[in-house]
Amino acid sequence: MLWGIDPLLDADLLFALRRMGHGDEIAIVDANFPAASTATSTVTGAPILMAGVSSARAVEAVLSVMPLDSFVPDPALRMEVVDDPVAVPPVQQEVQQAIDRAAGRRVPLVGIERFAFYDRAGEAFAILVTGERRHYGCFIFKKGVLPPE
C-alpha cells in the first residue's frame, strides 16, 4: 500500500498513467464495451481491468493523479446515447460530478457518437475496463500537464 495513492490504482494502471504524456488519452469504459478487440491498437495493447468498480469511482481514482488537459476545449468525452445524443443518463451524471470534484471546477463532458467513440478509444493510450453494468458508462479523458511548483 502507498500513502496518498487511491488503492484502486494498481501497478499496471499507475504504469500506464505515468507513461502517458500531455495530450495522450485514456478510455474508461463499462463492462459491455468491446475492450479486448478495441485495445489491440492502443499503446498498452491490452485493456487494464478494474472489475467490480463503477465508472464514477474509476474516474475518481484516475483523476486523483492525472490532470485534465487545459489546452483543449473538450478534455472529457462521453459516449452519446444512441438515437438521443443529448440524453445524460445517471452513470454519466455521476461521472460529471467526479470530474468536477477532481478538477475543482466544471469541466463539461462532451458527447461523441457511439462508433466515433469506438474509433477514438482504439487510438487511446490505454483502455481501462470497469465493472460498470449500466449502459453508456464509457468516457475518454485527455491528459494535461502538471503546474509548476
mmCIF file of C-alpha atoms in Angstrom:
data_model
loop_
_atom_site.group_PDB
_atom_site.id
_atom_site.type_symbol
_atom_site.label_atom_id
_atom_site.label_comp_id
_atom_site.label_asym_id
_atom_site.label_seq_id
_atom_site.Cartn_x
_atom_site.Cartn_y
_atom_site.Cartn_z
ATOM 1 C CA MET A 1 0.000 0.000 0.000
ATOM 2 C CA LEU A 2 1.071 3.570 -0.616
ATOM 3 C CA TRP A 3 0.049 6.780 1.116
ATOM 4 C CA GLY A 4 -1.751 9.338 -0.977
ATOM 5 C CA ILE A 5 -2.454 6.885 -3.803
ATOM 6 C CA ASP A 6 -6.012 5.651 -4.328
ATOM 7 C CA PRO A 7 -5.977 1.892 -3.587
ATOM 8 C CA LEU A 8 -7.800 1.207 -6.865
ATOM 9 C CA LEU A 9 -4.744 2.378 -8.793
ATOM 10 C CA ASP A 10 -2.822 -0.868 -9.220
ATOM 11 C CA ALA A 11 0.674 -1.190 -10.668
ATOM 12 C CA ASP A 12 -0.475 -1.716 -14.271
ATOM 13 C CA LEU A 13 -2.731 1.335 -14.249
ATOM 14 C CA LEU A 14 -0.191 3.543 -12.485
ATOM 15 C CA PHE A 15 2.444 2.454 -15.001
ATOM 16 C CA ALA A 16 0.174 3.364 -17.921
ATOM 17 C CA LEU A 17 -0.825 6.713 -16.388
ATOM 18 C CA ARG A 18 2.804 7.586 -15.679
ATOM 19 C CA ARG A 19 3.862 6.725 -19.231
ATOM 20 C CA MET A 20 1.120 8.900 -20.739
ATOM 21 C CA GLY A 21 2.237 12.317 -21.900
ATOM 22 C CA HIS A 22 0.431 15.597 -22.420
ATOM 23 C CA GLY A 23 -2.404 15.074 -24.891
ATOM 24 C CA ASP A 24 -2.500 11.288 -24.586
ATOM 25 C CA GLU A 25 -5.918 9.828 -23.892
ATOM 26 C CA ILE A 26 -7.306 7.096 -21.670
ATOM 27 C CA ALA A 27 -10.678 5.470 -22.300
ATOM 28 C CA ILE A 28 -12.546 4.420 -19.177
ATOM 29 C CA VAL A 29 -15.289 2.066 -20.295
ATOM 30 C CA ASP A 30 -18.109 -0.044 -18.935
ATOM 31 C CA ALA A 31 -18.207 -3.840 -18.722
ATOM 32 C CA ASN A 32 -20.139 -4.108 -22.013
ATOM 33 C CA PHE A 33 -17.542 -2.256 -24.114
ATOM 34 C CA PRO A 34 -15.586 -4.423 -26.614
ATOM 35 C CA ALA A 35 -12.315 -3.543 -24.902
ATOM 36 C CA ALA A 36 -10.227 -6.581 -25.823
ATOM 37 C CA SER A 37 -10.779 -6.145 -29.556
ATOM 38 C CA THR A 38 -10.566 -2.342 -29.404
ATOM 39 C CA ALA A 39 -7.408 -2.239 -27.279
ATOM 40 C CA THR A 40 -5.268 -4.087 -29.821
ATOM 41 C CA SER A 41 -4.219 -0.761 -31.346
ATOM 42 C CA THR A 42 -3.602 1.055 -28.044
ATOM 43 C CA VAL A 43 -0.099 1.597 -26.674
ATOM 44 C CA THR A 44 -0.721 -0.819 -23.823
ATOM 45 C CA GLY A 45 -2.014 -3.439 -26.294
ATOM 46 C CA ALA A 46 -4.486 -4.930 -23.823
ATOM 47 C CA PRO A 47 -7.185 -3.471 -21.631
ATOM 48 C CA ILE A 48 -6.482 -2.760 -17.979
ATOM 49 C CA LEU A 49 -9.162 -4.276 -15.735
ATOM 50 C CA MET A 50 -10.833 -2.700 -12.723
ATOM 51 C CA ALA A 51 -13.611 -5.234 -12.145
ATOM 52 C CA GLY A 52 -16.370 -4.551 -9.655
ATOM 53 C CA VAL A 53 -15.898 -0.788 -9.743
ATOM 54 C CA SER A 54 -18.354 1.786 -11.082
ATOM 55 C CA SER A 55 -17.383 4.205 -13.826
ATOM 56 C CA ALA A 56 -17.613 7.157 -11.434
ATOM 57 C CA ARG A 57 -15.339 5.510 -8.870
ATOM 58 C CA ALA A 58 -12.791 4.575 -11.544
ATOM 59 C CA VAL A 59 -12.807 8.146 -12.879
ATOM 60 C CA GLU A 60 -12.359 9.474 -9.341
ATOM 61 C CA ALA A 61 -9.311 7.243 -8.845
ATOM 62 C CA VAL A 62 -7.699 8.111 -12.191
ATOM 63 C CA LEU A 63 -8.298 11.850 -11.865
ATOM 64 C CA SER A 64 -6.793 11.798 -8.366
ATOM 65 C CA VAL A 65 -3.388 11.521 -10.074
ATOM 66 C CA MET A 66 -3.988 12.682 -13.662
ATOM 67 C CA PRO A 67 -4.728 16.303 -14.603
ATOM 68 C CA LEU A 68 -7.103 17.007 -17.465
ATOM 69 C CA ASP A 69 -5.759 18.917 -20.459
ATOM 70 C CA SER A 70 -6.464 22.647 -20.106
ATOM 71 C CA PHE A 71 -5.154 23.461 -23.606
ATOM 72 C CA VAL A 72 -8.106 21.890 -25.446
ATOM 73 C CA PRO A 73 -11.784 22.819 -25.248
ATOM 74 C CA ASP A 74 -13.032 19.258 -24.593
ATOM 75 C CA PRO A 75 -10.702 17.107 -22.439
ATOM 76 C CA ALA A 76 -13.576 14.908 -21.206
ATOM 77 C CA LEU A 77 -15.818 12.935 -23.569
ATOM 78 C CA ARG A 78 -18.794 10.648 -23.037
ATOM 79 C CA MET A 79 -20.412 8.125 -25.362
ATOM 80 C CA GLU A 80 -23.710 9.551 -26.632
ATOM 81 C CA VAL A 81 -26.915 7.589 -26.163
ATOM 82 C CA VAL A 82 -27.935 6.062 -29.487
ATOM 83 C CA ASP A 83 -30.867 7.993 -31.011
ATOM 84 C CA ASP A 84 -30.814 10.522 -28.144
ATOM 85 C CA PRO A 85 -27.432 12.314 -28.168
ATOM 86 C CA VAL A 86 -28.467 14.977 -25.647
ATOM 87 C CA ALA A 87 -29.573 12.443 -23.022
ATOM 88 C CA VAL A 88 -27.297 12.224 -19.991
ATOM 89 C CA PRO A 89 -28.052 9.022 -18.085
ATOM 90 C CA PRO A 90 -27.369 8.729 -14.343
ATOM 91 C CA VAL A 91 -23.995 6.981 -14.857
ATOM 92 C CA GLN A 92 -22.802 9.979 -16.875
ATOM 93 C CA GLN A 93 -24.187 12.433 -14.308
ATOM 94 C CA GLU A 94 -22.206 10.639 -11.582
ATOM 95 C CA VAL A 95 -19.019 10.802 -13.664
ATOM 96 C CA GLN A 96 -19.640 14.509 -14.326
ATOM 97 C CA GLN A 97 -19.708 15.080 -10.568
ATOM 98 C CA ALA A 98 -16.463 13.114 -10.116
ATOM 99 C CA ILE A 99 -14.771 15.188 -12.829
ATOM 100 C CA ASP A 100 -15.890 18.477 -11.303
ATOM 101 C CA ARG A 101 -14.671 17.425 -7.833
ATOM 102 C CA ALA A 102 -11.282 16.349 -9.173
ATOM 103 C CA ALA A 103 -10.817 19.480 -11.284
ATOM 104 C CA GLY A 104 -12.192 21.850 -8.665
ATOM 105 C CA ARG A 105 -14.362 23.418 -11.357
ATOM 106 C CA ARG A 106 -16.890 22.462 -14.012
ATOM 107 C CA VAL A 107 -15.335 20.532 -16.903
ATOM 108 C CA PRO A 108 -18.250 19.503 -19.123
ATOM 109 C CA LEU A 109 -18.480 16.042 -20.597
ATOM 110 C CA VAL A 110 -18.914 16.409 -24.352
ATOM 111 C CA GLY A 111 -20.852 13.765 -26.258
ATOM 112 C CA ILE A 112 -19.335 11.683 -29.025
ATOM 113 C CA GLU A 113 -21.323 9.348 -31.281
ATOM 114 C CA ARG A 114 -21.056 5.640 -30.375
ATOM 115 C CA PHE A 115 -18.990 4.425 -33.352
ATOM 116 C CA ALA A 116 -16.815 7.531 -33.316
ATOM 117 C CA PHE A 117 -16.208 6.714 -29.640
ATOM 118 C CA TYR A 118 -15.079 3.184 -30.573
ATOM 119 C CA ASP A 119 -12.637 4.611 -33.117
ATOM 120 C CA ARG A 120 -11.276 7.192 -30.673
ATOM 121 C CA ALA A 121 -10.933 4.615 -27.889
ATOM 122 C CA GLY A 122 -8.936 2.432 -30.278
ATOM 123 C CA GLU A 123 -6.454 5.299 -30.645
ATOM 124 C CA ALA A 124 -6.202 5.906 -26.886
ATOM 125 C CA PHE A 125 -3.007 5.244 -24.963
ATOM 126 C CA ALA A 126 -4.901 2.808 -22.734
ATOM 127 C CA ILE A 127 -8.359 1.395 -22.120
ATOM 128 C CA LEU A 128 -9.498 0.856 -18.542
ATOM 129 C CA VAL A 129 -12.446 -1.538 -18.193
ATOM 130 C CA THR A 130 -14.616 -1.012 -15.137
ATOM 131 C CA GLY A 131 -17.259 -3.283 -13.683
ATOM 132 C CA GLU A 132 -19.949 -0.731 -14.616
ATOM 133 C CA ARG A 133 -23.005 -2.582 -15.948
ATOM 134 C CA ARG A 134 -25.178 0.423 -16.704
ATOM 135 C CA HIS A 135 -25.216 1.346 -20.366
ATOM 136 C CA TYR A 136 -23.199 4.344 -21.599
ATOM 137 C CA GLY A 137 -20.634 4.254 -18.813
ATOM 138 C CA CYS A 138 -17.920 4.998 -21.382
ATOM 139 C CA PHE A 139 -15.600 8.021 -21.274
ATOM 140 C CA ILE A 140 -12.368 9.360 -22.744
ATOM 141 C CA PHE A 141 -10.022 11.747 -20.929
ATOM 142 C CA LYS A 142 -7.113 13.739 -22.340
ATOM 143 C CA LYS A 143 -4.110 14.075 -20.031
ATOM 144 C CA GLY A 144 -2.920 17.566 -19.182
ATOM 145 C CA VAL A 145 0.243 18.913 -17.644
ATOM 146 C CA LEU A 146 1.270 19.414 -14.052
ATOM 147 C CA PRO A 147 1.555 23.029 -12.980
ATOM 148 C CA PRO A 148 4.986 24.363 -11.974
ATOM 149 C CA GLU A 149 5.825 24.041 -8.294
#
